[in-house]
Amino acid sequence: MIIEADKQNQLFLATPIGLLKFCNKPNYPNMEFPAQLKYTEEHEWIRLEDNNIAFVGITDFAQSELDELVYIEVETVGETLGQNDVFGTVEAVKTTSDLFMPVSGKILEFNPKLDENEGDDPTTVNQDPYGDGWIVKIELTKPEEVSELMDADAYRALVG
Amino acid sequence: MKETPLTATHIALGARMAGFAGYNMPISYAGINPEHQAVREKAGMFDVSHMGEFIVRGKEALDLIQYVTTNDASKLEIGQAQYSCLPNNDGGIIDDLLIYRLAEDNCSEGERAYMLVVNAANIEKDWEWINQHNQFDTKLINISDQTGLLAVQGPLAAKVLQPLTKTDLDALAYYTFTKGTLAGVENVLISATGYTGSGGFELYADAEKTPQLWQAIMESGKELGLQPAGLGARDTLRLEMGMCLYGNDIDDNTSPLEAGLSWITKMNKPNFLSKDIFAKQKEEGVSRRLVGFTLNERRVPRHGYTIENESGQSIGTVTSGTQSPTLGYPIGLGYVEKPFHKQGTNIFIVAGKKRLAATVSRPPFLRKD
């Protein structure tokens, strides 16, 4: 996820990844980085299930930096995408961010809790980024790519 | 990076901090939406000590101000404030600002005193510009670093502050001010102004005393739901009211007449910078206008997105955009070519591969019942 909003706006919050470059290191005592997940530099996580199925979402760090999410758009269900391809967009009050595939795969499902045609509650991602706030379920087409991703310690070092 | 007198306080409160105009500033504490809501329904307090303040004092102080600003400062009585612009020589805007006409206690016979309040990002630019045009019998003093500024905004702002001062806050009309003692801090300029549309006060005080003011106000407001609020909510609040943010909606290349600021561009006053250009624009009209628009879908417009007409031609650019926390749908400001500025015109905002349907809607987006 790259925070792309307000790209040309030198005065307000966001330079391209402005929100992720705050002056003070984040000091959120409850921030979690579950050990069973893999992470990307774009602040997505992936949780592997059996048979090359996986869930993908954004990290606790990402949701807290974005502030409250107001809309999540995923129009790629059924499509097979490559690693780092854009599979959706999240809108927070002040920021728009693209969502990137951590690995290649087919989009099987968009979390109905987030989908505007069903549950339509994007703040689920703020409340439970690694659980109920998963964004898409995918089927991996190149499972070997998982080994390129960061483990929890490496990701913590990146953001902490 | 510069700090305000309260930077350490914000960090201790767990605020998300970021660089803004060279200052380490709080963006949010509890989150933009709850802070926004607190200001609309109860009260919020902003540290905006990064703003710049200049004192203009002398026998020809008014002449200087009249020459470098667009509004008619001769209308100001002592105790009144005015919104205005500093034009450049090409019909653009150097900065937008507030002008306060101060009491003349420390002035000698025939002197007047004013305070100009300018945007933090423009302090040096404005200072140089005004000094460069100061061929008058008047003196400028930059008190920005010695001056703290707190904005206490919202329907309960007077209730929060009244126990701390003998000054009758309810008697202070919009855009007037007085000096008083507040929370034991003397010489506080208490101004019934703000940038939120929810009413309230802006408090200018000695930088050193600002933390004392902050603490006392937080204490006084605790029971009333006073919420510390950051620059994130400040931006969504001003945008719901359609107020311009310098660097986003107005800049060196936008005319006040294009920006809908003709109400502060007064042609019936003596000569001022770019007056001829503005006179021509008033007579002939401008080719583009800053408009408000609402989106008919969920994606949010952002600064820099292209605006198109129905047939897909580029007709302008988005200058500000957000999801409105109060209204629950996306709103924005942007420049469009005439005649697409007319109320109700269907326009399209280009967000990457998407074209978002939007409707021109005259600000403020939020109207008082």
Tab-separated table of C-alpha atoms in Angstrom, chain A residues 6 8-12 94, chain B residues 20 83 85 91-96 119 122 125 195 231 234-262 264 288-293 301-305 307 316-322 331-336 363 365:
chain	number	residue	atom	x	y	z
A	6	ASP	CA	-2.136	14.832	-1.793
A	8	GLN	CA	1.457	17.600	-4.867
A	9	ASN	CA	0.462	19.078	-1.605
A	10	GLN	CA	3.590	20.251	0.115
A	11	LEU	CA	1.707	21.896	2.911
A	12	PHE	CA	-0.595	19.313	4.312
A	94	LYS	CA	-7.417	12.406	4.422
B	20	PHE	CA	3.922	21.048	8.708
B	83	TYR	CA	-9.941	38.682	6.846
B	85	CYS	CA	-5.238	38.915	1.289
B	91	GLY	CA	-2.838	39.489	-9.408
B	92	GLY	CA	-1.949	36.368	-7.416
B	93	ILE	CA	-2.024	35.813	-3.668
B	94	ILE	CA	1.100	35.954	-1.491
B	95	ASP	CA	-0.900	34.875	1.556
B	96	ASP	CA	-4.279	35.213	3.244
B	119	ASN	CA	0.246	31.357	7.592
B	122	ASN	CA	4.650	32.064	4.563
B	125	LYS	CA	7.949	35.390	2.460
B	195	TYR	CA	-11.269	28.359	11.062
B	231	LEU	CA	-4.347	19.682	11.984
B	234	ARG	CA	-8.716	21.487	11.371
B	235	ASP	CA	-8.559	20.694	7.665
B	236	THR	CA	-11.822	18.694	7.487
B	237	LEU	CA	-13.618	21.355	9.561
B	238	ARG	CA	-12.540	24.257	7.355
B	239	LEU	CA	-13.284	22.301	4.202
B	240	GLU	CA	-16.886	21.589	5.250
B	241	MET	CA	-17.270	25.376	5.471
B	242	GLY	CA	-15.585	25.932	2.099
B	243	MET	CA	-12.814	28.044	3.642
B	244	CYS	CA	-9.639	28.345	1.571
B	245	LEU	CA	-6.333	26.835	2.667
B	246	TYR	CA	-3.301	28.679	1.369
B	247	GLY	CA	-1.088	26.404	-0.739
B	248	ASN	CA	-4.073	24.232	-1.631
B	249	ASP	CA	-6.911	26.429	-2.834
B	250	ILE	CA	-5.156	29.758	-3.218
B	251	ASP	CA	-1.543	30.582	-4.071
B	252	ASP	CA	0.718	32.942	-6.017
B	253	ASN	CA	-1.042	32.008	-9.265
B	254	THR	CA	-4.677	32.337	-8.199
B	255	SER	CA	-6.565	35.611	-8.159
B	256	PRO	CA	-8.806	36.394	-5.183
B	257	LEU	CA	-11.585	36.968	-7.705
B	258	GLU	CA	-11.145	33.474	-9.120
B	259	ALA	CA	-11.105	32.121	-5.567
B	260	GLY	CA	-14.440	33.657	-4.629
B	261	LEU	CA	-12.740	36.272	-2.450
B	262	SER	CA	-14.105	39.326	-4.239
B	264	ILE	CA	-12.423	40.993	0.505
B	288	ARG	CA	-12.170	30.146	-14.063
B	289	ARG	CA	-13.701	29.918	-10.615
B	290	LEU	CA	-13.020	28.038	-7.408
B	291	VAL	CA	-16.107	25.926	-6.768
B	292	GLY	CA	-17.305	23.423	-4.253
B	293	PHE	CA	-18.535	20.022	-5.370
B	301	PRO	CA	-11.361	13.611	-4.396
B	302	ARG	CA	-7.783	14.691	-3.642
B	303	HIS	CA	-5.619	17.734	-4.356
B	304	GLY	CA	-4.267	17.589	-7.910
B	305	TYR	CA	-6.920	15.326	-9.485
B	307	ILE	CA	-11.707	17.751	-13.347
B	316	GLY	CA	-9.869	22.171	-14.098
B	317	THR	CA	-8.157	20.727	-11.037
B	318	VAL	CA	-9.146	19.654	-7.542
B	319	THR	CA	-7.484	21.792	-4.850
B	320	SER	CA	-8.898	20.181	-1.674
B	321	GLY	CA	-10.933	17.091	-0.951
B	322	THR	CA	-12.027	14.904	1.901
B	331	ILE	CA	-16.682	16.947	-0.761
B	332	GLY	CA	-14.080	19.046	-2.497
B	333	LEU	CA	-12.955	22.399	-3.853
B	334	GLY	CA	-11.393	22.992	-7.237
B	335	TYR	CA	-10.948	25.444	-10.083
B	336	VAL	CA	-13.130	24.951	-13.147
B	363	PRO	CA	-20.049	26.087	-0.144
B	365	PHE	CA	-21.280	22.313	2.456
